[in-house]
Short mmCIF file of the N, C-alpha and C atoms (twelve columns), coordinates in Angstrom:
data_MODEL
# 
_entry.id   MODEL 
# 
loop_
_atom_site.group_PDB 
_atom_site.id 
_atom_site.type_symbol 
_atom_site.label_atom_id 
_atom_site.label_alt_id 
_atom_site.label_comp_id 
_atom_site.label_asym_id 
_atom_site.label_seq_id 
_atom_site.Cartn_x 
_atom_site.Cartn_y 
_atom_site.Cartn_z 
_atom_site.pdbx_PDB_model_num 
ATOM 1   N N  . MET A 1  0.798   -1.204  0.000  1 
ATOM 2   C CA . MET A 1  0.000   0.000   0.000  1 
ATOM 3   C C  . MET A 1  0.838   1.264   0.000  1 
ATOM 4   N N  . ASN A 2  2.124   1.168   -0.007 1 
ATOM 5   C CA . ASN A 2  2.980   2.342   0.028  1 
ATOM 6   C C  . ASN A 2  2.690   3.246   -1.152 1 
ATOM 7   N N  . GLY A 3  2.523   4.562   -0.861 1 
ATOM 8   C CA . GLY A 3  2.285   5.529   -1.910 1 
ATOM 9   C C  . GLY A 3  0.880   5.457   -2.489 1 
ATOM 10  N N  . ALA A 4  -0.028  4.805   -1.812 1 
ATOM 11  C CA . ALA A 4  -1.386  4.632   -2.320 1 
ATOM 12  C C  . ALA A 4  -2.157  5.935   -2.262 1 
ATOM 13  N N  . ALA A 5  -3.005  6.135   -3.253 1 
ATOM 14  C CA . ALA A 5  -3.913  7.267   -3.228 1 
ATOM 15  C C  . ALA A 5  -4.997  6.986   -2.197 1 
ATOM 16  N N  . MET A 6  -5.662  8.043   -1.752 1 
ATOM 17  C CA . MET A 6  -6.667  7.881   -0.695 1 
ATOM 18  C C  . MET A 6  -7.752  6.876   -1.077 1 
ATOM 19  N N  . ASP A 7  -8.177  6.856   -2.326 1 
ATOM 20  C CA . ASP A 7  -9.256  5.955   -2.713 1 
ATOM 21  C C  . ASP A 7  -8.774  4.532   -2.986 1 
ATOM 22  N N  . ASP A 8  -7.471  4.292   -2.891 1 
ATOM 23  C CA . ASP A 8  -6.916  2.961   -3.121 1 
ATOM 24  C C  . ASP A 8  -6.586  2.228   -1.828 1 
ATOM 25  N N  . LEU A 9  -6.908  2.811   -0.681 1 
ATOM 26  C CA . LEU A 9  -6.543  2.198   0.593  1 
ATOM 27  C C  . LEU A 9  -7.497  1.058   0.927  1 
ATOM 28  N N  . SER A 10 -6.980  -0.138  0.867  1 
ATOM 29  C CA . SER A 10 -7.738  -1.312  1.286  1 
ATOM 30  C C  . SER A 10 -6.733  -2.363  1.706  1 
ATOM 31  N N  . MET A 11 -7.194  -3.310  2.497  1 
ATOM 32  C CA . MET A 11 -6.298  -4.339  2.984  1 
ATOM 33  C C  . MET A 11 -7.078  -5.631  3.148  1 
ATOM 34  N N  . GLN A 12 -6.418  -6.712  2.824  1 
ATOM 35  C CA . GLN A 12 -7.023  -8.026  3.002  1 
ATOM 36  C C  . GLN A 12 -6.249  -8.748  4.095  1 
ATOM 37  N N  . VAL A 13 -6.973  -9.325  5.038  1 
ATOM 38  C CA . VAL A 13 -6.359  -10.106 6.103  1 
ATOM 39  C C  . VAL A 13 -6.796  -11.551 5.910  1 
ATOM 40  N N  . ASN A 14 -5.828  -12.431 5.700  1 
ATOM 41  C CA . ASN A 14 -6.153  -13.846 5.563  1 
ATOM 42  C C  . ASN A 14 -6.401  -14.441 6.939  1 
ATOM 43  N N  . LEU A 15 -7.587  -14.997 7.126  1 
ATOM 44  C CA . LEU A 15 -7.911  -15.648 8.389  1 
ATOM 45  C C  . LEU A 15 -7.347  -17.058 8.361  1 
ATOM 46  N N  . SER A 16 -6.838  -17.506 9.490  1 
ATOM 47  C CA . SER A 16 -6.263  -18.846 9.545  1 
ATOM 48  C C  . SER A 16 -7.020  -19.706 10.548 1 
ATOM 49  N N  . CYS A 17 -7.018  -20.986 10.289 1 
ATOM 50  C CA . CYS A 17 -7.664  -21.957 11.164 1 
ATOM 51  C C  . CYS A 17 -6.909  -21.987 12.496 1 
ATOM 52  N N  . PRO A 18 -7.607  -21.803 13.612 1 
ATOM 53  C CA . PRO A 18 -6.928  -21.842 14.904 1 
ATOM 54  C C  . PRO A 18 -6.430  -23.237 15.276 1 
ATOM 55  N N  . THR A 19 -6.898  -24.266 14.581 1 
ATOM 56  C CA . THR A 19 -6.473  -25.636 14.866 1 
ATOM 57  C C  . THR A 19 -5.200  -25.994 14.115 1 
ATOM 58  N N  . CYS A 20 -5.173  -25.748 12.793 1 
ATOM 59  C CA . CYS A 20 -4.031  -26.203 11.986 1 
ATOM 60  C C  . CYS A 20 -3.273  -25.078 11.281 1 
ATOM 61  N N  . GLY A 21 -3.820  -23.858 11.264 1 
ATOM 62  C CA . GLY A 21 -3.138  -22.730 10.635 1 
ATOM 63  C C  . GLY A 21 -3.422  -22.546 9.155  1 
ATOM 64  N N  . CYS A 22 -4.202  -23.431 8.564  1 
ATOM 65  C CA . CYS A 22 -4.543  -23.322 7.145  1 
ATOM 66  C C  . CYS A 22 -5.332  -22.031 6.896  1 
ATOM 67  N N  . THR A 23 -5.145  -21.429 5.735  1 
ATOM 68  C CA . THR A 23 -5.858  -20.193 5.402  1 
ATOM 69  C C  . THR A 23 -6.917  -20.402 4.322  1 
ATOM 70  N N  . GLU A 24 -7.221  -21.652 4.016  1 
ATOM 71  C CA . GLU A 24 -8.247  -21.947 3.017  1 
ATOM 72  C C  . GLU A 24 -9.450  -22.573 3.713  1 
ATOM 73  N N  . PHE A 25 -10.639 -22.047 3.368  1 
ATOM 74  C CA . PHE A 25 -11.877 -22.509 3.981  1 
ATOM 75  C C  . PHE A 25 -12.917 -22.788 2.915  1 
ATOM 76  N N  . LYS A 26 -13.805 -23.710 3.220  1 
ATOM 77  C CA . LYS A 26 -14.961 -23.982 2.375  1 
ATOM 78  C C  . LYS A 26 -16.144 -23.270 3.021  1 
ATOM 79  N N  . PHE A 27 -16.878 -22.513 2.201  1 
ATOM 80  C CA . PHE A 27 -18.034 -21.795 2.714  1 
ATOM 81  C C  . PHE A 27 -18.905 -21.364 1.553  1 
ATOM 82  N N  . GLU A 28 -20.157 -21.121 1.850  1 
ATOM 83  C CA . GLU A 28 -21.093 -20.638 0.839  1 
ATOM 84  C C  . GLU A 28 -20.892 -19.137 0.679  1 
ATOM 85  N N  . ILE A 29 -20.713 -18.698 -0.556 1 
ATOM 86  C CA . ILE A 29 -20.465 -17.286 -0.832 1 
ATOM 87  C C  . ILE A 29 -21.791 -16.532 -0.848 1 
ATOM 88  N N  . LEU A 30 -21.808 -15.400 -0.157 1 
ATOM 89  C CA . LEU A 30 -22.996 -14.553 -0.120 1 
ATOM 90  C C  . LEU A 30 -23.077 -13.700 -1.373 1 
ATOM 91  N N  . GLU A 31 -24.247 -13.115 -1.579 1 
ATOM 92  C CA . GLU A 31 -24.401 -12.179 -2.688 1 
ATOM 93  C C  . GLU A 31 -23.466 -10.997 -2.462 1 
ATOM 94  N N  . GLN A 32 -23.096 -10.344 -3.547 1 
ATOM 95  C CA . GLN A 32 -22.158 -9.229  -3.488 1 
ATOM 96  C C  . GLN A 32 -22.620 -8.167  -2.497 1 
ATOM 97  N N  . GLU A 33 -21.648 -7.580  -1.796 1 
ATOM 98  C CA . GLU A 33 -21.851 -6.482  -0.854 1 
ATOM 99  C C  . GLU A 33 -22.689 -6.861  0.358  1 
ATOM 100 N N  . GLN A 34 -22.678 -8.111  0.741  1 
ATOM 101 C CA . GLN A 34 -23.327 -8.532  1.975  1 
ATOM 102 C C  . GLN A 34 -22.248 -8.926  2.968  1 
ATOM 103 N N  . ASP A 35 -22.492 -8.662  4.236  1 
ATOM 104 C CA . ASP A 35 -21.575 -9.099  5.283  1 
ATOM 105 C C  . ASP A 35 -22.003 -10.474 5.770  1 
ATOM 106 N N  . TYR A 36 -21.009 -11.276 6.157  1 
ATOM 107 C CA . TYR A 36 -21.330 -12.592 6.696  1 
ATOM 108 C C  . TYR A 36 -21.908 -12.441 8.099  1 
ATOM 109 N N  . PRO A 37 -23.023 -13.126 8.379  1 
ATOM 110 C CA . PRO A 37 -23.554 -13.093 9.750  1 
ATOM 111 C C  . PRO A 37 -22.597 -13.838 10.683 1 
ATOM 112 N N  . ASP A 38 -22.627 -13.500 11.965 1 
ATOM 113 C CA . ASP A 38 -21.710 -14.100 12.936 1 
ATOM 114 C C  . ASP A 38 -21.784 -15.619 12.980 1 
ATOM 115 N N  . ASP A 39 -22.942 -16.188 12.678 1 
ATOM 116 C CA . ASP A 39 -23.096 -17.644 12.778 1 
ATOM 117 C C  . ASP A 39 -22.848 -18.380 11.450 1 
ATOM 118 N N  . TRP A 40 -22.332 -17.666 10.430 1 
ATOM 119 C CA . TRP A 40 -22.076 -18.274 9.119  1 
ATOM 120 C C  . TRP A 40 -20.950 -19.299 9.254  1 
ATOM 121 N N  . PRO A 41 -21.152 -20.540 8.764  1 
ATOM 122 C CA . PRO A 41 -20.128 -21.578 8.951  1 
ATOM 123 C C  . PRO A 41 -19.010 -21.536 7.903  1 
ATOM 124 N N  . PHE A 42 -17.799 -21.725 8.385  1 
ATOM 125 C CA . PHE A 42 -16.598 -21.843 7.557  1 
ATOM 126 C C  . PHE A 42 -15.904 -23.129 7.962  1 
ATOM 127 N N  . THR A 43 -15.572 -23.982 7.000  1 
ATOM 128 C CA . THR A 43 -14.918 -25.255 7.280  1 
ATOM 129 C C  . THR A 43 -13.497 -25.221 6.734  1 
ATOM 130 N N  . CYS A 44 -12.543 -25.547 7.589  1 
ATOM 131 C CA . CYS A 44 -11.137 -25.560 7.188  1 
ATOM 132 C C  . CYS A 44 -10.940 -26.598 6.092  1 
ATOM 133 N N  . ALA A 45 -10.274 -26.197 5.021  1 
ATOM 134 C CA . ALA A 45 -10.039 -27.094 3.885  1 
ATOM 135 C C  . ALA A 45 -9.016  -28.175 4.222  1 
ATOM 136 N N  . HIS A 46 -8.231  -27.977 5.284  1 
ATOM 137 C CA . HIS A 46 -7.194  -28.946 5.636  1 
ATOM 138 C C  . HIS A 46 -7.664  -29.930 6.714  1 
ATOM 139 N N  . CYS A 47 -8.084  -29.411 7.872  1 
ATOM 140 C CA . CYS A 47 -8.424  -30.301 8.991  1 
ATOM 141 C C  . CYS A 47 -9.912  -30.618 9.085  1 
ATOM 142 N N  . GLY A 48 -10.752 -29.878 8.356  1 
ATOM 143 C CA . GLY A 48 -12.177 -30.153 8.334  1 
ATOM 144 C C  . GLY A 48 -12.964 -29.582 9.499  1 
ATOM 145 N N  . ARG A 49 -12.308 -28.872 10.395 1 
ATOM 146 C CA . ARG A 49 -13.019 -28.288 11.536 1 
ATOM 147 C C  . ARG A 49 -13.854 -27.102 11.059 1 
ATOM 148 N N  . THR A 50 -15.057 -26.984 11.609 1 
ATOM 149 C CA . THR A 50 -15.970 -25.913 11.218 1 
ATOM 150 C C  . THR A 50 -16.029 -24.856 12.316 1 
ATOM 151 N N  . PHE A 51 -15.989 -23.600 11.889 1 
ATOM 152 C CA . PHE A 51 -16.052 -22.454 12.791 1 
ATOM 153 C C  . PHE A 51 -17.123 -21.506 12.286 1 
ATOM 154 N N  . THR A 52 -17.680 -20.718 13.184 1 
ATOM 155 C CA . THR A 52 -18.555 -19.636 12.744 1 
ATOM 156 C C  . THR A 52 -17.670 -18.457 12.352 1 
ATOM 157 N N  . TYR A 53 -18.252 -17.541 11.615 1 
ATOM 158 C CA . TYR A 53 -17.524 -16.333 11.227 1 
ATOM 159 C C  . TYR A 53 -17.012 -15.610 12.472 1 
ATOM 160 N N  . ALA A 54 -17.857 -15.499 13.498 1 
ATOM 161 C CA . ALA A 54 -17.466 -14.822 14.739 1 
ATOM 162 C C  . ALA A 54 -16.282 -15.518 15.404 1 
ATOM 163 N N  . GLU A 55 -16.269 -16.840 15.401 1 
ATOM 164 C CA . GLU A 55 -15.157 -17.583 15.998 1 
ATOM 165 C C  . GLU A 55 -13.859 -17.345 15.228 1 
ATOM 166 N N  . LEU A 56 -13.949 -17.322 13.899 1 
ATOM 167 C CA . LEU A 56 -12.751 -17.061 13.089 1 
ATOM 168 C C  . LEU A 56 -12.203 -15.656 13.338 1 
ATOM 169 N N  . ILE A 57 -13.090 -14.686 13.409 1 
ATOM 170 C CA . ILE A 57 -12.667 -13.310 13.677 1 
ATOM 171 C C  . ILE A 57 -12.006 -13.231 15.050 1 
ATOM 172 N N  . GLU A 58 -12.625 -13.845 16.042 1 
ATOM 173 C CA . GLU A 58 -12.080 -13.813 17.403 1 
ATOM 174 C C  . GLU A 58 -10.705 -14.481 17.475 1 
ATOM 175 N N  . SER A 59 -10.553 -15.627 16.836 1 
ATOM 176 C CA . SER A 59 -9.285  -16.356 16.907 1 
ATOM 177 C C  . SER A 59 -8.180  -15.695 16.085 1 
ATOM 178 N N  . ASN A 60 -8.549  -14.800 15.172 1 
ATOM 179 C CA . ASN A 60 -7.571  -14.094 14.337 1 
ATOM 180 C C  . ASN A 60 -7.440  -12.622 14.726 1 
ATOM 181 N N  . GLN A 61 -7.917  -12.270 15.909 1 
ATOM 182 C CA . GLN A 61 -7.968  -10.871 16.320 1 
ATOM 183 C C  . GLN A 61 -6.593  -10.198 16.323 1 
ATOM 184 N N  . GLU A 62 -5.553  -10.924 16.704 1 
ATOM 185 C CA . GLU A 62 -4.214  -10.325 16.726 1 
ATOM 186 C C  . GLU A 62 -3.774  -9.921  15.317 1 
ATOM 187 N N  . SER A 63 -3.972  -10.797 14.343 1 
ATOM 188 C CA . SER A 63 -3.608  -10.481 12.952 1 
ATOM 189 C C  . SER A 63 -4.436  -9.318  12.422 1 
ATOM 190 N N  . ILE A 64 -5.699  -9.292  12.776 1 
ATOM 191 C CA . ILE A 64 -6.583  -8.212  12.333 1 
ATOM 192 C C  . ILE A 64 -6.131  -6.887  12.935 1 
ATOM 193 N N  . SER A 65 -5.792  -6.893  14.221 1 
ATOM 194 C CA . SER A 65 -5.342  -5.667  14.892 1 
ATOM 195 C C  . SER A 65 -4.060  -5.126  14.270 1 
ATOM 196 N N  . VAL A 66 -3.122  -6.005  13.956 1 
ATOM 197 C CA . VAL A 66 -1.872  -5.583  13.311 1 
ATOM 198 C C  . VAL A 66 -2.179  -4.945  11.954 1 
ATOM 199 N N  . ALA A 67 -3.060  -5.560  11.182 1 
ATOM 200 C CA . ALA A 67 -3.418  -5.024  9.863  1 
ATOM 201 C C  . ALA A 67 -4.089  -3.659  9.988  1 
ATOM 202 N N  . VAL A 68 -4.962  -3.507  10.979 1 
ATOM 203 C CA . VAL A 68 -5.641  -2.225  11.189 1 
ATOM 204 C C  . VAL A 68 -4.625  -1.152  11.575 1 
ATOM 205 N N  . ASP A 69 -3.681  -1.502  12.454 1 
ATOM 206 C CA . ASP A 69 -2.641  -0.542  12.839 1 
ATOM 207 C C  . ASP A 69 -1.811  -0.120  11.630 1 
ATOM 208 N N  . GLU A 70 -1.422  -1.087  10.801 1 
ATOM 209 C CA . GLU A 70 -0.644  -0.774  9.599  1 
ATOM 210 C C  . GLU A 70 -1.443  0.099   8.644  1 
ATOM 211 N N  . MET A 71 -2.718  -0.192  8.516  1 
ATOM 212 C CA . MET A 71 -3.554  0.594   7.620  1 
ATOM 213 C C  . MET A 71 -3.698  2.016   8.149  1 
ATOM 214 N N  . GLY A 72 -3.773  2.166   9.468  1 
ATOM 215 C CA . GLY A 72 -3.846  3.499   10.061 1 
ATOM 216 C C  . GLY A 72 -2.626  4.322   9.700  1 
ATOM 217 N N  . ASP A 73 -1.438  3.702   9.770  1 
ATOM 218 C CA . ASP A 73 -0.208  4.393   9.394  1 
ATOM 219 C C  . ASP A 73 -0.235  4.789   7.924  1 
ATOM 220 N N  . GLU A 74 -0.703  3.888   7.065  1 
ATOM 221 C CA . GLU A 74 -0.796  4.177   5.630  1 
ATOM 222 C C  . GLU A 74 -1.805  5.291   5.366  1 
ATOM 223 N N  . LEU A 75 -2.906  5.287   6.107  1 
ATOM 224 C CA . LEU A 75 -3.932  6.307   5.940  1 
ATOM 225 C C  . LEU A 75 -3.386  7.683   6.302  1 
ATOM 226 N N  . VAL A 76 -2.662  7.769   7.411  1 
ATOM 227 C CA . VAL A 76 -2.068  9.044   7.819  1 
ATOM 228 C C  . VAL A 76 -1.089  9.532   6.756  1 
ATOM 229 N N  . SER A 77 -0.261  8.631   6.245  1 
ATOM 230 C CA . SER A 77 0.712   8.994   5.215  1 
ATOM 231 C C  . SER A 77 0.015   9.475   3.942  1 
ATOM 232 N N  . ALA A 78 -0.993  8.743   3.496  1 
ATOM 233 C CA . ALA A 78 -1.715  9.119   2.275  1 
ATOM 234 C C  . ALA A 78 -2.441  10.447  2.456  1 
ATOM 235 N N  . LEU A 79 -3.048  10.644  3.616  1 
ATOM 236 C CA . LEU A 79 -3.758  11.892  3.889  1 
ATOM 237 C C  . LEU A 79 -2.789  13.068  3.893  1 
ATOM 238 N N  . SER A 80 -1.629  12.878  4.497  1 
ATOM 239 C CA . SER A 80 -0.612  13.925  4.528  1 
ATOM 240 C C  . SER A 80 -0.186  14.312  3.113  1 
ATOM 241 N N  . LYS A 81 0.032   13.324  2.260  1 
ATOM 242 C CA . LYS A 81 0.431   13.594  0.873  1 
ATOM 243 C C  . LYS A 81 -0.679  14.313  0.108  1 
ATOM 244 N N  . GLU A 82 -1.924  13.867  0.295  1 
ATOM 245 C CA . GLU A 82 -3.057  14.505  -0.392 1 
ATOM 246 C C  . GLU A 82 -3.204  15.960  0.039  1 
ATOM 247 N N  . LEU A 83 -3.091  16.212  1.346  1 
ATOM 248 C CA . LEU A 83 -3.203  17.587  1.834  1 
ATOM 249 C C  . LEU A 83 -2.060  18.448  1.310  1 
ATOM 250 N N  . GLY A 84 -0.855  17.893  1.282  1 
ATOM 251 C CA . GLY A 84 0.290   18.629  0.750  1 
ATOM 252 C C  . GLY A 84 0.074   19.036  -0.695 1 
ATOM 253 N N  . ARG A 85 -0.422  18.108  -1.505 1 
ATOM 254 C CA . ARG A 85 -0.697  18.416  -2.919 1 
ATOM 255 C C  . ARG A 85 -1.788  19.484  -3.044 1 
ATOM 256 N N  . ALA A 86 -2.819  19.369  -2.224 1 
ATOM 257 C CA . ALA A 86 -3.920  20.335  -2.291 1 
ATOM 258 C C  . ALA A 86 -3.443  21.736  -1.910 1 
ATOM 259 N N  . PHE A 87 -2.627  21.822  -0.861 1 
ATOM 260 C CA . PHE A 87 -2.115  23.129  -0.448 1 
ATOM 261 C C  . PHE A 87 -1.174  23.715  -1.492 1 
ATOM 262 N N  . LYS A 88 -0.336  22.886  -2.099 1 
ATOM 263 C CA . LYS A 88 0.585   23.368  -3.131 1 
ATOM 264 C C  . LYS A 88 -0.182  23.901  -4.337 1 
ATOM 265 N N  . LYS A 89 -1.302  23.257  -4.680 1 
ATOM 266 C CA . LYS A 89 -2.127  23.740  -5.798 1 
ATOM 267 C C  . LYS A 89 -2.685  25.128  -5.501 1 
ATOM 268 N N  . GLN A 90 -2.877  25.432  -4.225 1 
ATOM 269 C CA . GLN A 90 -3.400  26.738  -3.824 1 
ATOM 270 C C  . GLN A 90 -2.287  27.772  -3.632 1 
ATOM 271 N N  . GLY A 91 -1.034  27.355  -3.917 1 
ATOM 272 C CA . GLY A 91 0.084   28.280  -3.820 1 
ATOM 273 C C  . GLY A 91 0.736   28.341  -2.449 1 
ATOM 274 N N  . TRP A 92 0.385   27.462  -1.563 1 
ATOM 275 C CA . TRP A 92 0.983   27.444  -0.226 1 
ATOM 276 C C  . TRP A 92 2.327   26.734  -0.284 1 
ATOM 277 N N  . ASP A 93 3.252   27.175  0.549  1 
ATOM 278 C CA . ASP A 93 4.562   26.526  0.660  1 
ATOM 279 C C  . ASP A 93 4.469   25.481  1.775  1 
ATOM 280 N N  . VAL A 94 4.440   24.221  1.385  1 
ATOM 281 C CA . VAL A 94 4.287   23.129  2.350  1 
ATOM 282 C C  . VAL A 94 5.608   22.397  2.469  1 
ATOM 283 N N  . ARG A 95 6.040   22.190  3.703  1 
ATOM 284 C CA . ARG A 95 7.302   21.470  3.936  1 
ATOM 285 C C  . ARG A 95 7.082   20.284  4.811  1 
# 
């Protein structure tokens, strides 16, 4: 995400099975732009254990928190660059 424009900021966090660490799951895909309900089942493609969406999120909370922190840093950097460009267009001396 380095050097990303403000509208390009997005991040994907791969959830892993808390039992075996696999990051591939079998699940029914929802219609576009729908969020998975907390009780939606996900089955690990490796060990076959089934988890709810809420359980997967909870067990991967550390990875999610790290990604959110990194995205926050990227957001601040991108916002700073956008503001600098906007001020320079208005003739301001930005350092």
